[in-house]
mmCIF file of C-alpha atoms and ligand atoms in Angstrom:
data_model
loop_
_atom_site.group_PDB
_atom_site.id
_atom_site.type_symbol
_atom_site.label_atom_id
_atom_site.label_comp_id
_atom_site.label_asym_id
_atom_site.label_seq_id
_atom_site.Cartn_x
_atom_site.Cartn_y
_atom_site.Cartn_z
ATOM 1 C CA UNK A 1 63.006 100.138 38.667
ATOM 2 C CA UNK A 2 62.879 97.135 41.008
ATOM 3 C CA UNK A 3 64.389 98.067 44.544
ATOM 4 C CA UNK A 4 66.103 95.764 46.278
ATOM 5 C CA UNK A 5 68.065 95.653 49.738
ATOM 6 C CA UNK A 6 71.961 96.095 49.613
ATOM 7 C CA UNK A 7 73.755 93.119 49.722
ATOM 8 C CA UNK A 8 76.073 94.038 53.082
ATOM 9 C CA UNK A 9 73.989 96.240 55.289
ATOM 10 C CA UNK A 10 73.889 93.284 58.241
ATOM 11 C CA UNK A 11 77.903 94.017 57.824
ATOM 12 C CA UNK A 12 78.104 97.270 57.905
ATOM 13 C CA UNK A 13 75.200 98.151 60.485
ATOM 14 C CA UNK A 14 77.209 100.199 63.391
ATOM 15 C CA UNK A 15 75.567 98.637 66.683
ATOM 16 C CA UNK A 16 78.326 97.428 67.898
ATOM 17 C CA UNK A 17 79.943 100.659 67.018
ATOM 18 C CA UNK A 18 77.456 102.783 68.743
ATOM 19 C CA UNK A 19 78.989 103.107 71.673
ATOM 20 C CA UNK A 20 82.227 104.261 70.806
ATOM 21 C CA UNK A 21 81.765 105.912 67.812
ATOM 22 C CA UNK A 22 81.560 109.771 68.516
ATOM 23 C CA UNK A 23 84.514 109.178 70.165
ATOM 24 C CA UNK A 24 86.544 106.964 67.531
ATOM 25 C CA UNK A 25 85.628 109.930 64.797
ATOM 26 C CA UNK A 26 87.265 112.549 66.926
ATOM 27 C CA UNK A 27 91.106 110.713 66.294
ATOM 28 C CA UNK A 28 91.611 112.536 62.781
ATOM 29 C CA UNK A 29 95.020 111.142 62.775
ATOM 30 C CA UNK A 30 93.198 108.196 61.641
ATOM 31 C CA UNK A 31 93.371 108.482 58.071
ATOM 32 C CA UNK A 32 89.652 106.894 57.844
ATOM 33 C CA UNK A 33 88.431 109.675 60.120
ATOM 34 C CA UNK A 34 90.684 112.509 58.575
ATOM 35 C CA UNK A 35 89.044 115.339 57.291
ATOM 36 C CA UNK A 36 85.575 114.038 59.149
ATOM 37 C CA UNK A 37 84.747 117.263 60.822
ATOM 38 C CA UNK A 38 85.301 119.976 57.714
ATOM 39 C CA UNK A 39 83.802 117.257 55.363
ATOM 40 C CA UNK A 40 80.157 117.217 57.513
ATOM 41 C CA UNK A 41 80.192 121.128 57.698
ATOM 42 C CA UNK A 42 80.964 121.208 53.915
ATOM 43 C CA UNK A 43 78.181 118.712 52.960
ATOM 44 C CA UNK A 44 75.472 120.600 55.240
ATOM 45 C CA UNK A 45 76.846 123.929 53.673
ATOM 46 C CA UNK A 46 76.822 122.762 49.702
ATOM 47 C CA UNK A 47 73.146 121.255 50.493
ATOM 48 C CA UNK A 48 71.663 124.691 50.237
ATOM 49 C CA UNK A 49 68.890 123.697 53.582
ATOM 50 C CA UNK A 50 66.775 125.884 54.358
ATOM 51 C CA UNK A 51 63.723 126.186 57.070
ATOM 52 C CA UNK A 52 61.689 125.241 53.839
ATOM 53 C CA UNK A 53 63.505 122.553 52.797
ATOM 54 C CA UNK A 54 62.544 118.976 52.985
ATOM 55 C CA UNK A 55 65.858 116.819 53.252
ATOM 56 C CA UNK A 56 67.216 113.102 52.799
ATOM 57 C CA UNK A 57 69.279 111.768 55.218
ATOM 58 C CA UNK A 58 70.854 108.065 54.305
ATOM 59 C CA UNK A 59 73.119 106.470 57.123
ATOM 60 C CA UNK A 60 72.361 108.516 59.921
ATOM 61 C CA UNK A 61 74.051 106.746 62.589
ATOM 62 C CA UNK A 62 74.963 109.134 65.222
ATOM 63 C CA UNK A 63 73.157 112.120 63.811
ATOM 64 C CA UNK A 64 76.630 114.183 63.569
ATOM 65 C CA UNK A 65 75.529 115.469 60.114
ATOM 66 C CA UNK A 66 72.117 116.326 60.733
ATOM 67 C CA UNK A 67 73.196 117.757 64.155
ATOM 68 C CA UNK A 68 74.763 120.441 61.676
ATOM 69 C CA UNK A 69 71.751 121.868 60.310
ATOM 70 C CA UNK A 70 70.066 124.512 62.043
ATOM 71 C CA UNK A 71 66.253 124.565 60.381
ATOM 72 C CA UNK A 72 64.746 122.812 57.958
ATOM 73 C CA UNK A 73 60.998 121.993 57.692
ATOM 74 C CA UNK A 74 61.013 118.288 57.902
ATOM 75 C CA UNK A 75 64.059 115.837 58.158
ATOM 76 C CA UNK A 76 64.076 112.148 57.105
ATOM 77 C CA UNK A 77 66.712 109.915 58.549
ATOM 78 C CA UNK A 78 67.590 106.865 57.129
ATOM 79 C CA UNK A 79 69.389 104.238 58.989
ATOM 80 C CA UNK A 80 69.575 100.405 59.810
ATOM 81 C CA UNK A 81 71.396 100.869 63.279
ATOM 82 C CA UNK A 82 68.901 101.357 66.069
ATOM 83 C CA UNK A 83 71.909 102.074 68.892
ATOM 84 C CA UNK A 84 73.143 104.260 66.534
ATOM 85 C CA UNK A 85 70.043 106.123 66.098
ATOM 86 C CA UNK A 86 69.351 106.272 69.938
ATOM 87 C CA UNK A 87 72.362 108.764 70.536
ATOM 88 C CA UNK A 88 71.658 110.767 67.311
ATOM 89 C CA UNK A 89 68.243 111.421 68.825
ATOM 90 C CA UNK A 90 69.784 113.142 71.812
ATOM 91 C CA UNK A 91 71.490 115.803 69.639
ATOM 92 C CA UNK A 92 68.621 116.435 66.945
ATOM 93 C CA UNK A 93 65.921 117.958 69.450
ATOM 94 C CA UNK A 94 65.843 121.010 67.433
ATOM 95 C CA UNK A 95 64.572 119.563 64.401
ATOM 96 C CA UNK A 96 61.147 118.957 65.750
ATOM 97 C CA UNK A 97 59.729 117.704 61.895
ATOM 98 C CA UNK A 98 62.461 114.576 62.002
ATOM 99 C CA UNK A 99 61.252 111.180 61.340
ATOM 100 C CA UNK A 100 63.645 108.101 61.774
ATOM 101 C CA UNK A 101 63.081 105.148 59.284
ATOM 102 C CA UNK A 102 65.076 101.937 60.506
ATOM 103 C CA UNK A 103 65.590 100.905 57.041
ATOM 104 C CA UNK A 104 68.121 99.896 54.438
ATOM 105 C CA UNK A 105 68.932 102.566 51.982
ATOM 106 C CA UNK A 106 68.309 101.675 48.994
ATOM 107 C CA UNK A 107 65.117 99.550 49.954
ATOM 108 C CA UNK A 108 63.745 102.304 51.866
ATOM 109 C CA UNK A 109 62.625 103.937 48.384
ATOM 110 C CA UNK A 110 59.840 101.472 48.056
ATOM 111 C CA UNK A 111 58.285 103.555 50.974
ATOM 112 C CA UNK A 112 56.544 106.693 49.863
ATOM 113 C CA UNK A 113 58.888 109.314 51.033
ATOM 114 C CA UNK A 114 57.663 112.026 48.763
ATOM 115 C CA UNK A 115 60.048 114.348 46.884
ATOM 116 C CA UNK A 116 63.393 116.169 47.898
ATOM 117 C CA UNK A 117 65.119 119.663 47.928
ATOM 118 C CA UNK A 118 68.153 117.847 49.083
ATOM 119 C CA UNK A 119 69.475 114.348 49.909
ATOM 120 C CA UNK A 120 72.546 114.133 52.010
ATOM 121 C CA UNK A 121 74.912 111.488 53.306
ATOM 122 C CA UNK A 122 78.404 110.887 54.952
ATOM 123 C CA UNK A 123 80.382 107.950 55.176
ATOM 124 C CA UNK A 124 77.458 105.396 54.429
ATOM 125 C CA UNK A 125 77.915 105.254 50.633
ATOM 126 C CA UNK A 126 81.212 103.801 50.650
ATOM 127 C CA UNK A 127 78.984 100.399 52.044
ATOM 128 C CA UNK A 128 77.588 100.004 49.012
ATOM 129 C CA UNK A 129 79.264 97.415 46.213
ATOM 130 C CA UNK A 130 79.768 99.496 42.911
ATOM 131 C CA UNK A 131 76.413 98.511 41.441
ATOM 132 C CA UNK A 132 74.697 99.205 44.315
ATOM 133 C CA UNK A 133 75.837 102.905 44.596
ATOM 134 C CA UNK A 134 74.366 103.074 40.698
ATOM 135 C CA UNK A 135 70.715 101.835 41.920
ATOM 136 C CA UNK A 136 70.788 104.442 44.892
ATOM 137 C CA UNK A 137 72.066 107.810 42.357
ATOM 138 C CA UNK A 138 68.884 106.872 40.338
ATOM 139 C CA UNK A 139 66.426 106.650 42.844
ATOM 140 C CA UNK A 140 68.288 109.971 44.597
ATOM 141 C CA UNK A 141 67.768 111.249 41.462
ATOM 142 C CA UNK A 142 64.346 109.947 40.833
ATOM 143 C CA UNK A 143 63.341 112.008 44.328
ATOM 144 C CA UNK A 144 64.762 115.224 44.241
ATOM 145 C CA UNK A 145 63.106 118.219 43.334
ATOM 146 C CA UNK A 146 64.321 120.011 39.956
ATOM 147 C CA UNK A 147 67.428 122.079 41.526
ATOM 148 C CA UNK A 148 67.584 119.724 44.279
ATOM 149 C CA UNK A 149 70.963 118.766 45.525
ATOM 150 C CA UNK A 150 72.085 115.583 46.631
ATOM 151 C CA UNK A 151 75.442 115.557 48.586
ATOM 152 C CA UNK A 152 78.189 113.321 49.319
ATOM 153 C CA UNK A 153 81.232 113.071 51.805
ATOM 154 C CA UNK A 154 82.622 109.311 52.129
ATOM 155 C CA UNK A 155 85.845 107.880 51.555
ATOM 156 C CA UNK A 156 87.134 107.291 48.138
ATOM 157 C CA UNK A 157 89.669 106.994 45.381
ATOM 158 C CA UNK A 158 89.864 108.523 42.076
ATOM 159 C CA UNK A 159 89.987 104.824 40.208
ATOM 160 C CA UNK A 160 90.981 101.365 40.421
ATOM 161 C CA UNK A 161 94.872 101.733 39.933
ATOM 162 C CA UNK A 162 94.538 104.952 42.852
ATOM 163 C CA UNK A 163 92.872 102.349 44.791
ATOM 164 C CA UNK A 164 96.165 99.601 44.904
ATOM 165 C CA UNK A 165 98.487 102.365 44.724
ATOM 166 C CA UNK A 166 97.129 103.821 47.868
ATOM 167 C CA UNK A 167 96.686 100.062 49.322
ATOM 168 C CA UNK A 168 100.608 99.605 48.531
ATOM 169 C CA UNK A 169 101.274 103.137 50.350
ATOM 170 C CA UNK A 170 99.560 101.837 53.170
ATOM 171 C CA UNK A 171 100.589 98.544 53.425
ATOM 172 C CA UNK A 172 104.487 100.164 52.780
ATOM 173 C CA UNK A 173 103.683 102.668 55.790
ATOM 174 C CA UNK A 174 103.024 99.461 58.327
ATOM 175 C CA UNK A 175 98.968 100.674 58.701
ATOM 176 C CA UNK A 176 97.132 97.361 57.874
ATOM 177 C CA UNK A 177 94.192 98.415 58.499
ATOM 178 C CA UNK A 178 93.755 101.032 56.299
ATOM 179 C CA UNK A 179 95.041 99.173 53.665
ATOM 180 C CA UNK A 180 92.228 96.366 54.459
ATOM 181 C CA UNK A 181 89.634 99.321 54.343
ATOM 182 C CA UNK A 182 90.449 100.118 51.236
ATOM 183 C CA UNK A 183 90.756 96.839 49.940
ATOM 184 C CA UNK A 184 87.769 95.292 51.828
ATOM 185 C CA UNK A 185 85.165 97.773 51.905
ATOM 186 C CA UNK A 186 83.512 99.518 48.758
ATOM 187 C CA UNK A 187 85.010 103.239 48.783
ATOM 188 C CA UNK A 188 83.928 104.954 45.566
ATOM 189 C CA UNK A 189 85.670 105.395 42.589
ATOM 190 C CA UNK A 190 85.564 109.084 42.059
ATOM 191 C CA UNK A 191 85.771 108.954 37.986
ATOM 192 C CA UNK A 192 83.313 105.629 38.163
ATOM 193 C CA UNK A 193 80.951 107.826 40.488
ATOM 194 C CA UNK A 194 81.195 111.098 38.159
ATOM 195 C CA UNK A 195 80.054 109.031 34.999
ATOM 196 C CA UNK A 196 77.440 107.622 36.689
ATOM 197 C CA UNK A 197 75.845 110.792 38.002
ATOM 198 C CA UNK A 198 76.373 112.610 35.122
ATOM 199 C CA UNK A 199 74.653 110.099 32.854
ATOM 200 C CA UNK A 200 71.605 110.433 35.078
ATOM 201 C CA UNK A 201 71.570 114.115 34.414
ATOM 202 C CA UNK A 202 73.319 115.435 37.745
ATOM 203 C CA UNK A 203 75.714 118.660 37.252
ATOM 204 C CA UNK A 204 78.936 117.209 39.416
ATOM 205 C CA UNK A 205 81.361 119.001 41.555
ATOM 206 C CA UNK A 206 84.076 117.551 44.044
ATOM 207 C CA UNK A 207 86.120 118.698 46.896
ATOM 208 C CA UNK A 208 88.895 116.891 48.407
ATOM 209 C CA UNK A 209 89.688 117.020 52.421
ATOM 210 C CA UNK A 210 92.247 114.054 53.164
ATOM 211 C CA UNK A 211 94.050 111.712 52.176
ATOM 212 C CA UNK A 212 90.732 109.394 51.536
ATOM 213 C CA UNK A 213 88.326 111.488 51.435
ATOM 214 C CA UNK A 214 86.033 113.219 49.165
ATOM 215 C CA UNK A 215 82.672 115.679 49.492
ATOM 216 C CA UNK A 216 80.325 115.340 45.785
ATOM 217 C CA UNK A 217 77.874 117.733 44.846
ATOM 218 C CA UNK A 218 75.131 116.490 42.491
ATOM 219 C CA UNK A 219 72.687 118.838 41.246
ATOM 220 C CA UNK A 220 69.523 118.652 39.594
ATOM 221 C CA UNK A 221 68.756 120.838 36.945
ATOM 222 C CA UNK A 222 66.204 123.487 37.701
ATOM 223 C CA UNK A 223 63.041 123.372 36.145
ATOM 224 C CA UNK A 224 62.198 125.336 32.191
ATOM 225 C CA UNK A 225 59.165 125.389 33.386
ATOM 226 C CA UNK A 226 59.989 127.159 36.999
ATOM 227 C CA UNK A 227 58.858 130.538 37.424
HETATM 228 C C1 SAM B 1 80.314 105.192 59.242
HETATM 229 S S1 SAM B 1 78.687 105.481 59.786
HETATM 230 C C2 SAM B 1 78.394 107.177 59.266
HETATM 231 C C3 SAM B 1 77.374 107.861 60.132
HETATM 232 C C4 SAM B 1 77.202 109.367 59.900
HETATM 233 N N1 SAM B 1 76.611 109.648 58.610
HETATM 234 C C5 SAM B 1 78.520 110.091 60.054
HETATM 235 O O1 SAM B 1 78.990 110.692 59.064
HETATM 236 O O2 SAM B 1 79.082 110.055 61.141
HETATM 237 C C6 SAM B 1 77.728 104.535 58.627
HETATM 238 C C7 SAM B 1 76.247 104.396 59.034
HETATM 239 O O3 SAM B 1 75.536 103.782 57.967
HETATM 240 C C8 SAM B 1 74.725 102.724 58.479
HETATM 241 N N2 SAM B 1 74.587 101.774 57.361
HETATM 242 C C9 SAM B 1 75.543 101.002 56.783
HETATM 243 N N3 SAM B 1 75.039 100.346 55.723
HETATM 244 C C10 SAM B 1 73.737 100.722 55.628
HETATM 245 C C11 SAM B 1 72.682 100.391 54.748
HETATM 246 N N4 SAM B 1 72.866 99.566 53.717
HETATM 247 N N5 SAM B 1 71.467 100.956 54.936
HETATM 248 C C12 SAM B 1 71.248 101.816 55.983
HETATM 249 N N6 SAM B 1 72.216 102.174 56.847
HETATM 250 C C13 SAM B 1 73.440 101.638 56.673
HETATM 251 C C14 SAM B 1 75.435 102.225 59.707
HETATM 252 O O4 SAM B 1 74.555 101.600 60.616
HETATM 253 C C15 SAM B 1 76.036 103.519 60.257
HETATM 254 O O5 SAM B 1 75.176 104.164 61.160
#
C-alpha cells in the first residue's frame, strides 16, 4: 500500500499547546477532556504490556499515556510535536528502550519499525479525516504481531446523525466550542470505525467513559500455527 502523510498534521501539531497542555487536560469538566484520566489507564490496561513487549505509540505529545506503563522492553513514540515531546521526555525516564520518531503517523510506516505486540494511542486519531483513519488500521494491522492488540481512546460518536444531534445539544447548551470540535475536527464514527477494523480481521470491543469519549480494543487473531 502506498503511504502517504495525513492531510492536517501541520493543524493539529500541539506546539503551541505544549505549554499548557498537562494542565488544560486536568479540567474534566471540559467535556473534550472528560473521562481523560480513566480512559489512559484503561488503554494501558486493555494493551496487555508487558516487560517483553514491544509497543506502538502514535501521538505521543506529552507522554501521559506512556508515562502509564511500568516495563516494557522497547517503546516507540510517534509524534510530530517536538515541544510536546520535550516534556514527555521528562516523565518517561523509566523506559530506558524508548525511541522518539518526530514523524507523521501514518507516514512514519514507510520507516522500518519492525513488528508489534501492541500499538496504542489517545486522542491523536480523532486528527485524522475518515479515510485517513482507514489507511492507519491497515498498516496497524499490517504491524502487529498475531494476538497483538492495538488500542484506542479518542473522542467520538457512534455515527453521523449522533454526530449533529450531539452538535445541536451543544450548541442548545451555549458551549460553542464543543460544538465546533465536533463539527470541525474528525472524531470517529464508532459504527464507521467497527466495520472498518473488523473487515481487516481485528476482533473489536468498546468502552464508553464520557460524554465524547470512547476506548477500542482491536485484536489480532493469534496464530494456528503458535505453539
Ligand atoms: C490531543 S494530543 C494527545 C496526546 C496524548 N496521546 C494524550 O492522550 O494526552 C494529540 C497529539 O497528536 C499529535 N499529532 C496530531 N496529528 C498528528 C499526526 N498526523 N501525526 C503525528 N502526530 C500528530 C499532536 O502533536 C499532539 O501531540
Amino acid at each position: 500500500m502506498e503511504t502517504m502523510r495525513s492531510a492536517n498534521a501541520h493543524v493539529f501539531n500541539h506546539d503551541a499547546d505544549a505549554a499548557d497542555y498537562d494542565n488544560d487536560v486536568r479540567n474534566e469538566a471540559d467535556p473534550i477532556r472528560a473521562g481523560y484520566r480513566n480512559l489512559l489507564g484503561w488503554v494501558v490496561q486493555q494493551a496487555n504490556i508487558t516487560p517483553t513487549s514491544r509497543v506502538l505509540e502514535l501521538g505521543s505529545g506529552t507522554g501521559n499515556l506512556s508515562a502509564l506503563i511500568t516495563d516494557c522492553r522497547e517503546l516507540v513514540s510517534v509524534d510530530v510535536s517536538e515541544n510536546m515531546e520535550a516534556i514527555a521526555k521528562l516523565k518517561l525516564r523509566h523506559l530506558t528502550h524508548r525511541r522518539f520518531i518526530k514523524a507523521d503517523i501514518l507516514e512514519v510506516f514507510a520507516q522500518e519499525l519492525g513488528n508489534f505486540d501492541a500499538v496504542i494511542s489517545t486522542y491523536t486519531v480523532h486528527h485524522l479525516t475518515d479515510e485517513e483513519k482507514q489507511q492507519l488500521f491497515a498498516l496497524v494491522f499490517a504491524k502487529l504481531l498475531p494476538g497483538g492488540r492495538a488500542v484506542f481512546g479518542d473522542l467520538m460518536v457512534l455515527n453521523n446523525s449522533d454526530k449533529e444531534e450531539k452538535i445541536q445539544q451543544y450548541l442548545a447548551n451555549g458551549d460553542r466550542a464543543t460544538a465546533q470540535a465536533i463539527s470541525e475536527e474528525f472524531f470517529w464514527s464508532l459504527d464507521f470505525a467497527i466495520s472498518v477494523l473488523e473487515r481487516l480481521g481485528f476482533r473489536v470491543s468498546t468502552a464508553r467513559f464520557s460524554d465524547l469519549s470512547y476506548g477500542v480494543v482491536a485484536q489480532k487473531a493469534p496464530s494456528v500455527y503458535q505453539h
